[in-house]
PDB file of C-alpha atoms in Angstrom:
ATOM      1  CA  LEU A   1     -21.790  -8.087  19.495  1.00 90.00           C
ATOM      2  CA  TRP A   2     -21.810  -4.938  21.632  1.00 88.00           C
ATOM      3  CA  ALA A   3     -22.559  -7.020  24.747  1.00 91.00           C
ATOM      4  CA  LEU A   4     -19.657  -9.346  23.865  1.00 93.00           C
ATOM      5  CA  ALA A   5     -17.333  -6.375  23.336  1.00 91.00           C
ATOM      6  CA  GLY A   6     -18.331  -4.918  26.701  1.00 87.00           C
ATOM      7  CA  ALA A   7     -17.777  -8.271  28.425  1.00 91.00           C
ATOM      8  CA  LEU A   8     -14.312  -8.557  26.864  1.00 93.00           C
ATOM      9  CA  VAL A   9     -13.386  -5.058  28.049  1.00 88.00           C
ATOM     10  CA  LEU A  10     -14.589  -5.901  31.566  1.00 85.00           C
ATOM     11  CA  GLY A  11     -12.652  -9.166  31.512  1.00 90.00           C
ATOM     12  CA  MET A  12      -9.499  -7.357  30.375  1.00 88.00           C
ATOM     13  CA  LEU A  13      -9.808  -4.827  33.206  1.00 83.00           C
ATOM     14  CA  VAL A  14     -10.401  -7.574  35.786  1.00 83.00           C
ATOM     15  CA  GLY A  15      -7.379  -9.469  34.452  1.00 86.00           C
ATOM     16  CA  LEU A  16      -5.150  -6.437  35.049  1.00 81.00           C
ATOM     17  CA  THR A  17      -6.566  -5.527  38.456  1.00 82.00           C
ATOM     18  CA  ASP A  18      -5.238  -6.418  41.886  1.00 82.00           C
ATOM     19  CA  THR A  19      -8.388  -7.677  43.612  1.00 80.00           C
ATOM     20  CA  ASP A  20      -7.159  -6.404  47.000  1.00 83.00           C
ATOM     21  CA  SER A  21      -7.441  -2.863  45.633  1.00 81.00           C
ATOM     22  CA  LEU A  22     -11.189  -3.197  44.938  1.00 83.00           C
ATOM     23  CA  HIS A  23     -13.591  -1.493  47.350  1.00 88.00           C
ATOM     24  CA  LEU A  24     -17.354  -1.959  47.353  1.00 89.00           C
ATOM     25  CA  ALA A  25     -18.137   1.766  47.643  1.00 91.00           C
ATOM     26  CA  VAL A  26     -15.934   2.617  44.669  1.00 87.00           C
ATOM     27  CA  LEU A  27     -17.434  -0.202  42.583  1.00 86.00           C
ATOM     28  CA  ALA A  28     -20.952   0.965  43.441  1.00 92.00           C
ATOM     29  CA  GLY A  29     -20.059   4.533  42.491  1.00 93.00           C
ATOM     30  CA  GLY A  30     -18.578   3.315  39.223  1.00 88.00           C
ATOM     31  CA  GLY A  31     -21.714   1.309  38.476  1.00 88.00           C
ATOM     32  CA  LEU A  32     -23.888   4.379  39.047  1.00 92.00           C
ATOM     33  CA  ALA A  33     -21.622   6.440  36.806  1.00 91.00           C
ATOM     34  CA  VAL A  34     -21.864   3.831  34.020  1.00 86.00           C
ATOM     35  CA  GLY A  35     -25.638   3.735  34.360  1.00 87.00           C
ATOM     36  CA  GLY A  36     -25.843   7.526  34.207  1.00 87.00           C
ATOM     37  CA  ALA A  37     -23.624   7.589  31.134  1.00 83.00           C
ATOM     38  CA  LEU A  38     -25.858   5.051  29.364  1.00 82.00           C
ATOM     39  CA  LEU A  39     -28.980   7.037  30.186  1.00 82.00           C
ATOM     40  CA  ALA A  40     -27.404  10.292  29.025  1.00 80.00           C
ATOM     41  CA  HIS A  41     -25.912   8.808  25.861  1.00 74.00           C
ATOM     42  CA  GLU A  42     -28.984   9.358  23.687  1.00 72.00           C
ATOM     43  CA  ARG A  43     -30.143  12.509  25.459  1.00 76.00           C
ATOM     44  CA  LEU A  44     -27.004  14.639  25.506  1.00 74.00           C
ATOM     45  CA  ARG A  45     -25.022  15.790  22.497  1.00 74.00           C
ATOM     46  CA  LEU A  46     -21.685  17.540  22.741  1.00 71.00           C
ATOM     47  CA  PRO A  47     -21.145  20.432  20.344  1.00 76.00           C
ATOM     48  CA  ARG A  48     -19.537  19.240  17.102  1.00 79.00           C
ATOM     49  CA  LEU A  49     -16.344  21.103  16.271  1.00 79.00           C
ATOM     50  CA  SER A  50     -15.132  21.718  12.737  1.00 79.00           C
ATOM     51  CA  GLY A  51     -12.223  23.314  10.910  1.00 81.00           C
ATOM     52  CA  ARG A  52      -9.555  24.955  13.028  1.00 85.00           C
ATOM     53  CA  TRP A  53     -11.484  24.339  16.245  1.00 87.00           C
ATOM     54  CA  SER A  54     -11.428  20.592  15.596  1.00 88.00           C
ATOM     55  CA  VAL A  55      -7.694  20.571  14.846  1.00 89.00           C
ATOM     56  CA  GLY A  56      -7.051  22.777  17.880  1.00 92.00           C
ATOM     57  CA  ALA A  57      -8.973  20.437  20.190  1.00 92.00           C
ATOM     58  CA  ASP A  58      -7.022  17.409  18.945  1.00 93.00           C
ATOM     59  CA  ALA A  59      -3.727  19.291  19.324  1.00 94.00           C
ATOM     60  CA  ALA A  60      -4.676  20.270  22.881  1.00 95.00           C
ATOM     61  CA  ILE A  61      -5.408  16.642  23.815  1.00 95.00           C
ATOM     62  CA  ALA A  62      -2.087  15.536  22.285  1.00 94.00           C
ATOM     63  CA  ALA A  63      -0.307  18.284  24.247  1.00 95.00           C
ATOM     64  CA  LEU A  64      -2.038  17.109  27.425  1.00 96.00           C
ATOM     65  CA  LEU A  65      -0.622  13.625  26.815  1.00 96.00           C
ATOM     66  CA  PHE A  66       2.865  15.144  26.595  1.00 95.00           C
ATOM     67  CA  ALA A  67       2.230  16.749  29.981  1.00 95.00           C
ATOM     68  CA  ALA A  68       0.792  13.591  31.558  1.00 95.00           C
ATOM     69  CA  VAL A  69       3.121  10.820  30.362  1.00 94.00           C
ATOM     70  CA  PRO A  70       6.787  11.793  31.089  1.00 92.00           C
ATOM     71  CA  ASP A  71       8.026  11.498  34.652  1.00 86.00           C
ATOM     72  CA  LEU A  72      10.479  14.234  35.687  1.00 84.00           C
ATOM     73  CA  VAL A  73      11.763  12.260  38.683  1.00 86.00           C
ATOM     74  CA  ILE A  74      13.315   9.023  37.431  1.00 86.00           C
ATOM     75  CA  PHE A  75      14.932   7.926  40.688  1.00 84.00           C
ATOM     76  CA  ARG A  76      16.280   9.328  43.971  1.00 85.00           C
ATOM     77  CA  PRO A  77      19.926   8.347  44.515  1.00 86.00           C
ATOM     78  CA  GLU A  78      20.346  11.011  47.204  1.00 89.00           C
ATOM     79  CA  GLU A  79      17.896   9.045  49.379  1.00 89.00           C
ATOM     80  CA  ALA A  80      19.691   5.712  48.888  1.00 87.00           C
ATOM     81  CA  PRO A  81      22.064   5.853  51.909  1.00 90.00           C
ATOM     82  CA  GLY A  82      20.299   4.204  54.826  1.00 89.00           C
ATOM     83  CA  ASN A  83      17.232   3.253  52.767  1.00 91.00           C
ATOM     84  CA  ALA A  84      17.470  -0.289  51.419  1.00 91.00           C
ATOM     85  CA  VAL A  85      14.376  -0.003  49.213  1.00 89.00           C
ATOM     86  CA  VAL A  86      15.550   3.193  47.472  1.00 90.00           C
ATOM     87  CA  ALA A  87      19.093   1.832  47.179  1.00 91.00           C
ATOM     88  CA  PHE A  88      17.816  -1.347  45.503  1.00 90.00           C
ATOM     89  CA  GLU A  89      15.580   0.639  43.110  1.00 90.00           C
ATOM     90  CA  THR A  90      18.461   3.003  42.263  1.00 91.00           C
ATOM     91  CA  GLY A  91      20.791   0.090  41.545  1.00 90.00           C
ATOM     92  CA  ILE A  92      18.247  -1.619  39.281  1.00 89.00           C
ATOM     93  CA  ILE A  93      17.692   1.549  37.236  1.00 91.00           C
ATOM     94  CA  GLN A  94      21.397   2.321  36.916  1.00 92.00           C
ATOM     95  CA  PHE A  95      22.205  -1.266  35.941  1.00 89.00           C
ATOM     96  CA  HIS A  96      19.604  -1.414  33.162  1.00 89.00           C
ATOM     97  CA  GLN A  97      20.349   2.057  31.802  1.00 93.00           C
ATOM     98  CA  ASN A  98      24.077   1.260  31.744  1.00 93.00           C
ATOM     99  CA  LEU A  99      23.355  -1.395  29.102  1.00 90.00           C
ATOM    100  CA  LEU A 100      22.459   1.510  26.778  1.00 93.00           C
ATOM    101  CA  LEU A 101      24.513   4.374  28.182  1.00 94.00           C
ATOM    102  CA  GLY A 102      27.744   2.363  28.103  1.00 94.00           C
ATOM    103  CA  PRO A 103      27.707   1.672  24.344  1.00 95.00           C
ATOM    104  CA  ALA A 104      26.421   5.216  23.672  1.00 96.00           C
ATOM    105  CA  ASN A 105      29.429   6.631  25.534  1.00 95.00           C
ATOM    106  CA  GLU A 106      31.692   4.459  23.368  1.00 95.00           C
ATOM    107  CA  VAL A 107      30.098   6.025  20.287  1.00 96.00           C
ATOM    108  CA  LEU A 108      30.520   9.521  21.747  1.00 95.00           C
ATOM    109  CA  ALA A 109      34.221   8.713  22.219  1.00 94.00           C
ATOM    110  CA  GLY A 110      34.575   7.902  18.527  1.00 94.00           C
ATOM    111  CA  GLY A 111      33.614   4.237  18.458  1.00 95.00           C
ATOM    112  CA  ALA A 112      31.189   2.488  16.132  1.00 96.00           C
ATOM    113  CA  VAL A 113      28.464  -0.003  16.968  1.00 96.00           C
ATOM    114  CA  LEU A 114      29.311  -3.595  15.947  1.00 95.00           C
ATOM    115  CA  VAL A 115      32.972  -2.577  15.608  1.00 95.00           C
ATOM    116  CA  ASP A 116      34.105  -1.027  18.906  1.00 93.00           C
ATOM    117  CA  THR A 117      30.992  -1.703  20.990  1.00 93.00           C
ATOM    118  CA  VAL A 118      27.780  -3.700  20.971  1.00 91.00           C
ATOM    119  CA  SER A 119      24.479  -3.707  22.854  1.00 89.00           C
ATOM    120  CA  GLN A 120      21.669  -6.144  23.467  1.00 86.00           C
ATOM    121  CA  TYR A 121      19.328  -3.377  22.276  1.00 89.00           C
ATOM    122  CA  GLY A 122      20.668  -3.447  18.722  1.00 92.00           C
ATOM    123  CA  VAL A 123      22.069  -0.604  16.644  1.00 95.00           C
ATOM    124  CA  GLY A 124      19.458   2.120  16.219  1.00 95.00           C
ATOM    125  CA  PRO A 125      18.792   2.850  19.910  1.00 96.00           C
ATOM    126  CA  ILE A 126      22.517   3.311  20.587  1.00 96.00           C
ATOM    127  CA  TYR A 127      23.028   5.827  17.791  1.00 97.00           C
ATOM    128  CA  LEU A 128      19.809   7.664  18.695  1.00 96.00           C
ATOM    129  CA  LEU A 129      20.877   7.922  22.330  1.00 96.00           C
ATOM    130  CA  ALA A 130      24.393   9.014  21.348  1.00 96.00           C
ATOM    131  CA  ALA A 131      22.919  11.790  19.188  1.00 96.00           C
ATOM    132  CA  TRP A 132      20.685  12.842  22.099  1.00 96.00           C
ATOM    133  CA  LEU A 133      23.675  12.940  24.453  1.00 95.00           C
ATOM    134  CA  GLU A 134      25.430  15.304  22.054  1.00 94.00           C
ATOM    135  CA  VAL A 135      22.759  17.837  23.064  1.00 92.00           C
ATOM    136  CA  LEU A 136      22.343  17.057  26.781  1.00 92.00           C
ATOM    137  CA  PRO A 137      24.946  16.039  29.370  1.00 89.00           C
ATOM    138  CA  ALA A 138      25.353  12.244  29.352  1.00 86.00           C
ATOM    139  CA  GLY A 139      23.622  10.663  32.305  1.00 89.00           C
ATOM    140  CA  TYR A 140      20.622   8.799  33.633  1.00 92.00           C
ATOM    141  CA  GLY A 141      18.426  11.892  33.661  1.00 91.00           C
ATOM    142  CA  ALA A 142      19.155  12.583  29.984  1.00 93.00           C
ATOM    143  CA  PHE A 143      18.130   9.070  29.040  1.00 94.00           C
ATOM    144  CA  GLY A 144      15.019   9.326  31.219  1.00 94.00           C
ATOM    145  CA  LEU A 145      13.981  12.531  29.458  1.00 94.00           C
ATOM    146  CA  LEU A 146      14.477  10.958  26.017  1.00 95.00           C
ATOM    147  CA  ASP A 147      12.461   7.887  26.960  1.00 95.00           C
ATOM    148  CA  GLY A 148       9.720  10.063  28.465  1.00 95.00           C
ATOM    149  CA  LEU A 149       9.425  12.180  25.318  1.00 96.00           C
ATOM    150  CA  LEU A 150       9.390   9.101  23.082  1.00 96.00           C
ATOM    151  CA  THR A 151       6.724   7.484  25.261  1.00 96.00           C
ATOM    152  CA  ALA A 152       4.610  10.644  25.134  1.00 96.00           C
ATOM    153  CA  THR A 153       5.025  10.690  21.350  1.00 96.00           C
ATOM    154  CA  LEU A 154       3.843   7.066  21.217  1.00 96.00           C
ATOM    155  CA  TYR A 155       0.700   7.902  23.184  1.00 97.00           C
ATOM    156  CA  ALA A 156      -0.009  11.062  21.184  1.00 96.00           C
ATOM    157  CA  SER A 157       0.401   9.012  18.006  1.00 95.00           C
ATOM    158  CA  SER A 158      -2.053   6.470  19.398  1.00 96.00           C
ATOM    159  CA  TYR A 159      -4.621   9.226  19.896  1.00 96.00           C
ATOM    160  CA  CYS A 160      -4.026  10.529  16.367  1.00 94.00           C
ATOM    161  CA  LEU A 161      -4.380   6.984  15.031  1.00 94.00           C
ATOM    162  CA  LEU A 162      -7.778   6.629  16.704  1.00 94.00           C
ATOM    163  CA  ARG A 163      -8.928   9.942  15.267  1.00 94.00           C
ATOM    164  CA  LEU A 164      -7.673   9.019  11.781  1.00 92.00           C
ATOM    165  CA  ALA A 165      -9.639   5.789  12.024  1.00 91.00           C
ATOM    166  CA  GLY A 166     -12.845   7.756  12.647  1.00 90.00           C
ATOM    167  CA  VAL A 167     -13.172   7.349  16.417  1.00 92.00           C
ATOM    168  CA  SER A 168     -15.024  10.254  18.010  1.00 89.00           C
ATOM    169  CA  ARG A 169     -12.987  12.746  20.008  1.00 91.00           C
ATOM    170  CA  PRO A 170     -14.630  12.034  23.418  1.00 89.00           C
ATOM    171  CA  LEU A 171     -14.192   8.267  23.002  1.00 89.00           C
ATOM    172  CA  ALA A 172     -10.577   8.576  21.801  1.00 94.00           C
ATOM    173  CA  ALA A 173      -9.687  10.956  24.641  1.00 95.00           C
ATOM    174  CA  ALA A 174     -11.364   8.718  27.228  1.00 93.00           C
ATOM    175  CA  GLY A 175      -9.538   5.688  25.831  1.00 93.00           C
ATOM    176  CA  MET A 176      -6.186   7.432  26.101  1.00 96.00           C
ATOM    177  CA  ALA A 177      -7.016   8.561  29.645  1.00 95.00           C
ATOM    178  CA  VAL A 178      -7.602   4.932  30.637  1.00 92.00           C
ATOM    179  CA  ALA A 179      -4.366   3.928  28.867  1.00 93.00           C
ATOM    180  CA  VAL A 180      -2.349   6.520  30.776  1.00 94.00           C
ATOM    181  CA  LEU A 181      -3.852   5.537  34.127  1.00 91.00           C
ATOM    182  CA  VAL A 182      -3.411   1.784  33.595  1.00 87.00           C
ATOM    183  CA  LEU A 183      -0.229   1.580  31.531  1.00 88.00           C
ATOM    184  CA  ILE A 184       1.739   4.624  32.751  1.00 91.00           C
ATOM    185  CA  TYR A 185       0.731   5.467  36.313  1.00 89.00           C
ATOM    186  CA  SER A 186       0.642   1.805  37.388  1.00 85.00           C
ATOM    187  CA  LEU A 187       4.185   0.912  36.303  1.00 85.00           C
ATOM    188  CA  PRO A 188       6.407  -0.432  39.109  1.00 84.00           C
ATOM    189  CA  TYR A 189       9.227   1.681  37.607  1.00 88.00           C
ATOM    190  CA  SER A 190       8.346   5.088  36.204  1.00 89.00           C
ATOM    191  CA  VAL A 191       8.580   6.068  32.549  1.00 93.00           C
ATOM    192  CA  GLY A 192      12.227   6.733  31.708  1.00 92.00           C
ATOM    193  CA  ALA A 193      13.617   4.406  34.351  1.00 92.00           C
ATOM    194  CA  LEU A 194      14.041   1.158  32.405  1.00 89.00           C
ATOM    195  CA  PRO A 195      14.942   0.990  28.693  1.00 88.00           C
ATOM    196  CA  GLU A 196      13.187  -2.331  28.103  1.00 84.00           C
ATOM    197  CA  GLN A 197       9.665  -1.018  28.685  1.00 86.00           C
ATOM    198  CA  GLY A 198       9.698   1.947  26.287  1.00 89.00           C
ATOM    199  CA  PRO A 199       9.396   2.930  22.611  1.00 94.00           C
ATOM    200  CA  LEU A 200      13.094   2.314  21.937  1.00 92.00           C
ATOM    201  CA  ARG A 201      12.030  -1.341  21.800  1.00 90.00           C
ATOM    202  CA  PHE A 202       8.361  -1.167  20.874  1.00 91.00           C
ATOM    203  CA  GLY A 203       7.777   2.140  19.090  1.00 95.00           C
ATOM    204  CA  LEU A 204       8.540   1.507  15.398  1.00 97.00           C
ATOM    205  CA  PRO A 205       5.298  -0.404  14.588  1.00 97.00           C
ATOM    206  CA  MET A 206       3.344   2.745  15.500  1.00 96.00           C
ATOM    207  CA  ILE A 207       4.991   4.575  12.570  1.00 96.00           C
ATOM    208  CA  VAL A 208       3.791   1.826  10.230  1.00 97.00           C
ATOM    209  CA  LEU A 209       0.257   1.939  11.636  1.00 96.00           C
ATOM    210  CA  THR A 210       0.033   5.730  11.508  1.00 95.00           C
ATOM    211  CA  ALA A 211       1.357   5.863   7.948  1.00 96.00           C
ATOM    212  CA  ALA A 212      -1.198   3.270   6.840  1.00 95.00           C
ATOM    213  CA  ALA A 213      -4.000   5.200   8.550  1.00 94.00           C
ATOM    214  CA  VAL A 214      -2.929   8.450   6.858  1.00 94.00           C
ATOM    215  CA  GLY A 215      -2.927   6.705   3.483  1.00 94.00           C
ATOM    216  CA  ALA A 216      -6.391   5.254   4.093  1.00 92.00           C
ATOM    217  CA  ARG A 217      -7.809   8.570   5.292  1.00 92.00           C
ATOM    218  CA  TRP A 218      -6.334  10.628   2.437  1.00 93.00           C
ATOM    219  CA  PRO A 219      -5.985   8.329  -0.614  1.00 93.00           C
ATOM    220  CA  ARG A 220      -4.097  10.969  -2.603  1.00 95.00           C
ATOM    221  CA  HIS A 221      -1.201  10.479  -0.169  1.00 95.00           C
ATOM    222  CA  LEU A 222      -1.488   6.680  -0.146  1.00 94.00           C
ATOM    223  CA  ARG A 223       1.679   5.979  -2.155  1.00 94.00           C
ATOM    224  CA  LEU A 224       3.798   8.304  -0.003  1.00 96.00           C
ATOM    225  CA  ALA A 225       2.340   6.922   3.250  1.00 96.00           C
ATOM    226  CA  TRP A 226       2.884   3.339   2.119  1.00 95.00           C
ATOM    227  CA  GLY A 227       6.461   4.232   1.196  1.00 96.00           C
ATOM    228  CA  VAL A 228       7.027   5.568   4.731  1.00 97.00           C
ATOM    229  CA  ALA A 229       5.764   2.254   6.135  1.00 97.00           C
ATOM    230  CA  ILE A 230       8.126   0.229   3.915  1.00 98.00           C
ATOM    231  CA  VAL A 231      11.098   2.446   4.785  1.00 98.00           C
ATOM    232  CA  THR A 232      10.259   1.989   8.486  1.00 98.00           C
ATOM    233  CA  VAL A 233      10.440  -1.786   8.082  1.00 98.00           C
ATOM    234  CA  GLY A 234      13.845  -1.336   6.439  1.00 98.00           C
ATOM    235  CA  LEU A 235      14.993   0.853   9.337  1.00 97.00           C
ATOM    236  CA  ALA A 236      13.718  -1.739  11.823  1.00 98.00           C
ATOM    237  CA  SER A 237      15.925  -4.387  10.183  1.00 97.00           C
ATOM    238  CA  ILE A 238      19.016  -2.590  11.531  1.00 96.00           C
ATOM    239  CA  TRP A 239      17.354  -1.106  14.629  1.00 96.00           C
ATOM    240  CA  ALA A 240      17.134  -4.329  16.637  1.00 94.00           C
ATOM    241  CA  PHE A 241      16.056  -7.898  15.985  1.00 93.00           C
ATOM    242  CA  GLU A 242      12.894  -7.816  18.078  1.00 91.00           C
ATOM    243  CA  ALA A 243      11.920  -4.386  16.726  1.00 95.00           C
ATOM    244  CA  PHE A 244      12.253  -5.860  13.233  1.00 97.00           C
ATOM    245  CA  VAL A 245      10.014  -8.799  14.177  1.00 96.00           C
ATOM    246  CA  TYR A 246       7.313  -6.519  15.637  1.00 96.00           C
ATOM    247  CA  THR A 247       7.445  -4.055  12.744  1.00 98.00           C
ATOM    248  CA  LEU A 248       7.505  -6.703  10.025  1.00 98.00           C
ATOM    249  CA  ALA A 249       4.584  -8.565  11.616  1.00 97.00           C
ATOM    250  CA  THR A 250       2.574  -5.332  11.810  1.00 97.00           C
ATOM    251  CA  PHE A 251       3.317  -4.467   8.187  1.00 97.00           C
ATOM    252  CA  ALA A 252       2.554  -8.020   7.045  1.00 97.00           C
ATOM    253  CA  GLY A 253      -0.861  -7.802   8.704  1.00 96.00           C
ATOM    254  CA  LEU A 254      -1.610  -4.514   6.941  1.00 96.00           C
ATOM    255  CA  VAL A 255      -0.464  -5.927   3.599  1.00 95.00           C
ATOM    256  CA  SER A 256      -2.678  -8.982   4.074  1.00 93.00           C
ATOM    257  CA  VAL A 257      -5.755  -6.895   4.877  1.00 91.00           C
ATOM    258  CA  ARG A 258      -5.204  -4.427   2.040  1.00 90.00           C
ATOM    259  CA  GLY A 259      -4.378  -7.213  -0.415  1.00 89.00           C
ATOM    260  CA  TRP A 260      -7.506  -9.148   0.546  1.00 88.00           C
ATOM    261  CA  ALA A 261      -9.617  -6.022  -0.020  1.00 86.00           C
ATOM    262  CA  GLY A 262      -8.123  -5.439  -3.494  1.00 79.00           C
ATOM    263  CA  PRO A 263      -9.222  -6.797  -6.877  1.00 80.00           C
ATOM    264  CA  GLN A 264      -9.472 -10.572  -6.747  1.00 80.00           C
ATOM    265  CA  GLY A 265      -7.264 -11.335  -9.735  1.00 77.00           C
ATOM    266  CA  ARG A 266      -4.407  -9.107  -8.555  1.00 85.00           C
ATOM    267  CA  ARG A 267      -4.250  -9.876  -4.835  1.00 88.00           C
ATOM    268  CA  LEU A 268      -1.293 -12.275  -4.801  1.00 89.00           C
ATOM    269  CA  ARG A 269       0.615 -10.190  -7.332  1.00 91.00           C
ATOM    270  CA  TRP A 270       0.178  -7.041  -5.242  1.00 91.00           C
ATOM    271  CA  ILE A 271       1.178  -8.824  -2.008  1.00 93.00           C
ATOM    272  CA  GLY A 272       4.237 -10.266  -3.728  1.00 93.00           C
ATOM    273  CA  ARG A 273       5.221  -6.808  -4.962  1.00 94.00           C
ATOM    274  CA  GLN A 274       5.007  -5.391  -1.423  1.00 95.00           C
ATOM    275  CA  ALA A 275       7.138  -8.279  -0.136  1.00 96.00           C
ATOM    276  CA  GLY A 276       9.737  -7.535  -2.809  1.00 97.00           C
ATOM    277  CA  LEU A 277       9.798  -3.801  -2.002  1.00 97.00           C
ATOM    278  CA  THR A 278      10.154  -4.590   1.692  1.00 97.00           C
ATOM    279  CA  ALA A 279      13.090  -6.911   1.013  1.00 97.00           C
ATOM    280  CA  VAL A 280      14.744  -4.195  -1.101  1.00 98.00           C
ATOM    281  CA  ALA A 281      14.242  -1.665   1.719  1.00 98.00           C
ATOM    282  CA  CYS A 282      15.879  -4.011   4.242  1.00 98.00           C
ATOM    283  CA  ILE A 283      18.828  -4.772   1.954  1.00 98.00           C
ATOM    284  CA  ALA A 284      19.285  -1.062   1.227  1.00 98.00           C
ATOM    285  CA  ALA A 285      19.223  -0.216   4.943  1.00 98.00           C
ATOM    286  CA  HIS A 286      21.929  -2.794   5.662  1.00 97.00           C
ATOM    287  CA  ALA A 287      24.026  -1.634   2.704  1.00 97.00           C
ATOM    288  CA  ILE A 288      23.845   2.012   3.805  1.00 97.00           C
ATOM    289  CA  PHE A 289      24.667   1.088   7.399  1.00 97.00           C
ATOM    290  CA  ALA A 290      27.609  -1.079   6.307  1.00 97.00           C
ATOM    291  CA  ALA A 291      28.968   1.659   4.009  1.00 97.00           C
ATOM    292  CA  ALA A 292      28.624   4.326   6.716  1.00 97.00           C
ATOM    293  CA  THR A 293      30.353   2.094   9.290  1.00 97.00           C
ATOM    294  CA  LEU A 294      33.165   1.292   6.864  1.00 97.00           C
ATOM    295  CA  ALA A 295      33.666   4.974   6.073  1.00 96.00           C
ATOM    296  CA  ALA A 296      33.655   6.026   9.739  1.00 94.00           C
ATOM    297  CA  ALA A 297      35.489   3.136  11.405  1.00 94.00           C
ATOM    298  CA  GLY A 298      37.428   1.522   8.580  1.00 94.00           C
ATOM    299  CA  GLU A 299      35.692  -1.828   9.195  1.00 95.00           C
ATOM    300  CA  LEU A 300      32.438  -3.460   8.234  1.00 96.00           C
ATOM    301  CA  PRO A 301      29.934  -4.063  11.058  1.00 96.00           C
ATOM    302  CA  ASP A 302      30.305  -7.463  12.718  1.00 95.00           C
ATOM    303  CA  TRP A 303      26.768  -8.717  13.274  1.00 94.00           C
ATOM    304  CA  GLY A 304      28.221 -11.798  14.964  1.00 93.00           C
ATOM    305  CA  GLN A 305      28.728  -9.694  18.098  1.00 90.00           C
ATOM    306  CA  TYR A 306      25.018  -8.881  18.241  1.00 90.00           C
ATOM    307  CA  LEU A 307      24.006 -12.477  17.433  1.00 90.00           C
ATOM    308  CA  ALA A 308      26.128 -13.608  20.385  1.00 88.00           C
ATOM    309  CA  PHE A 309      23.984 -11.381  22.633  1.00 81.00           C
ATOM    310  CA  LEU A 310      20.810 -12.881  21.157  1.00 82.00           C
ATOM    311  CA  ARG A 311      22.059 -16.426  21.746  1.00 84.00           C
ATOM    312  CA  GLY A 312      22.971 -15.499  25.311  1.00 81.00           C
ATOM    313  CA  PHE A 313      19.462 -14.185  25.988  1.00 77.00           C
ATOM    314  CA  LEU A 314      17.544 -16.896  24.157  1.00 77.00           C
ATOM    315  CA  PHE A 315      19.558 -19.947  25.154  1.00 78.00           C
ATOM    316  CA  GLY A 316      21.976 -18.824  27.883  1.00 73.00           C
ATOM    317  CA  LYS A 317      21.944 -17.228  31.319  1.00 73.00           C
ATOM    318  CA  LEU A 318      21.616 -13.603  30.159  1.00 69.00           C
ATOM    319  CA  GLY A 319      17.851 -13.979  29.924  1.00 64.00           C
ATOM    320  CA  GLU A 320      17.728 -14.185  33.707  1.00 67.00           C
ATOM    321  CA  VAL A 321      19.083 -10.619  33.985  1.00 62.00           C
ATOM    322  CA  THR A 322      15.757  -8.826  34.318  1.00 59.00           C
ATOM    323  CA  TYR A 323      13.409  -7.406  36.934  1.00 52.00           C
ATOM    324  CA  ASP A 324      10.150  -8.697  38.334  1.00 50.00           C
ATOM    325  CA  PHE A 325       6.925  -7.455  36.773  1.00 48.00           C
ATOM    326  CA  SER A 326       4.043  -6.610  39.064  1.00 47.00           C
ATOM    327  CA  SER A 327       0.904  -8.738  38.847  1.00 39.00           C
TER     328      SER A 327
END
């Protein structure tokens, strides 16, 4: 099983690697390093930390992720004149950020989402960005900073999730280092440049996973942690359609695993109860959102506007408005 796991990891790395970037000397050095690590594995033992030292070490690694992930230079519009490559990159970033910044500016001017404005990214990201732009001057840099901080939070949460699951500190830190190098530093567009590659779209399932891990690690907080997960699914139902799909699928997987591990005679009853609570959370989220929109704008939210965007992307020409991914 360990040999199979190692082969799968190697296959995953090869699948994500541009073969033209491979050099024999580097591969040989890597092979020697792996061999040395295997030989030293049973002979060397790192000091085991406990108490405050353990918490401090984990906090330091999480802080290092916050220093490593965000990119302070999103793009360089001052270099665009006379440089076709920079001008093209600048235009791509501005175009994609405008799809969020435009509706957020409408909200800042007193509008309401699904009444005065609409976005392909749903409801939650627009209101979150509008709240952020109440603090910072509205612009591309402000959005880039928000996306960078959210992305760093996602990676720090991933490290905490590994530690909650019992993964050793060196292995969890090394795993996150590989993740940053492969998934952050190899992006064709830097963190904060494009809305569609960040936690505004993909971050909510991490809240569900972390809450479930906290509940499993400290059973006395299980009910509270599980409640946070259910509320997150309810929030996702008004955040955006795809965020709801990702979050609900994640939660459904956790419910299935926990239900299967429970008492045999009560499994289906417990799973059904979680499904009912989740449905109540989603209905409550929509009711609160509708009431707040009615109170603020004098109209109920028109979800037909958002569904028109979804139809345009799924069945129309809007789906072609994107950018090329690197190999």
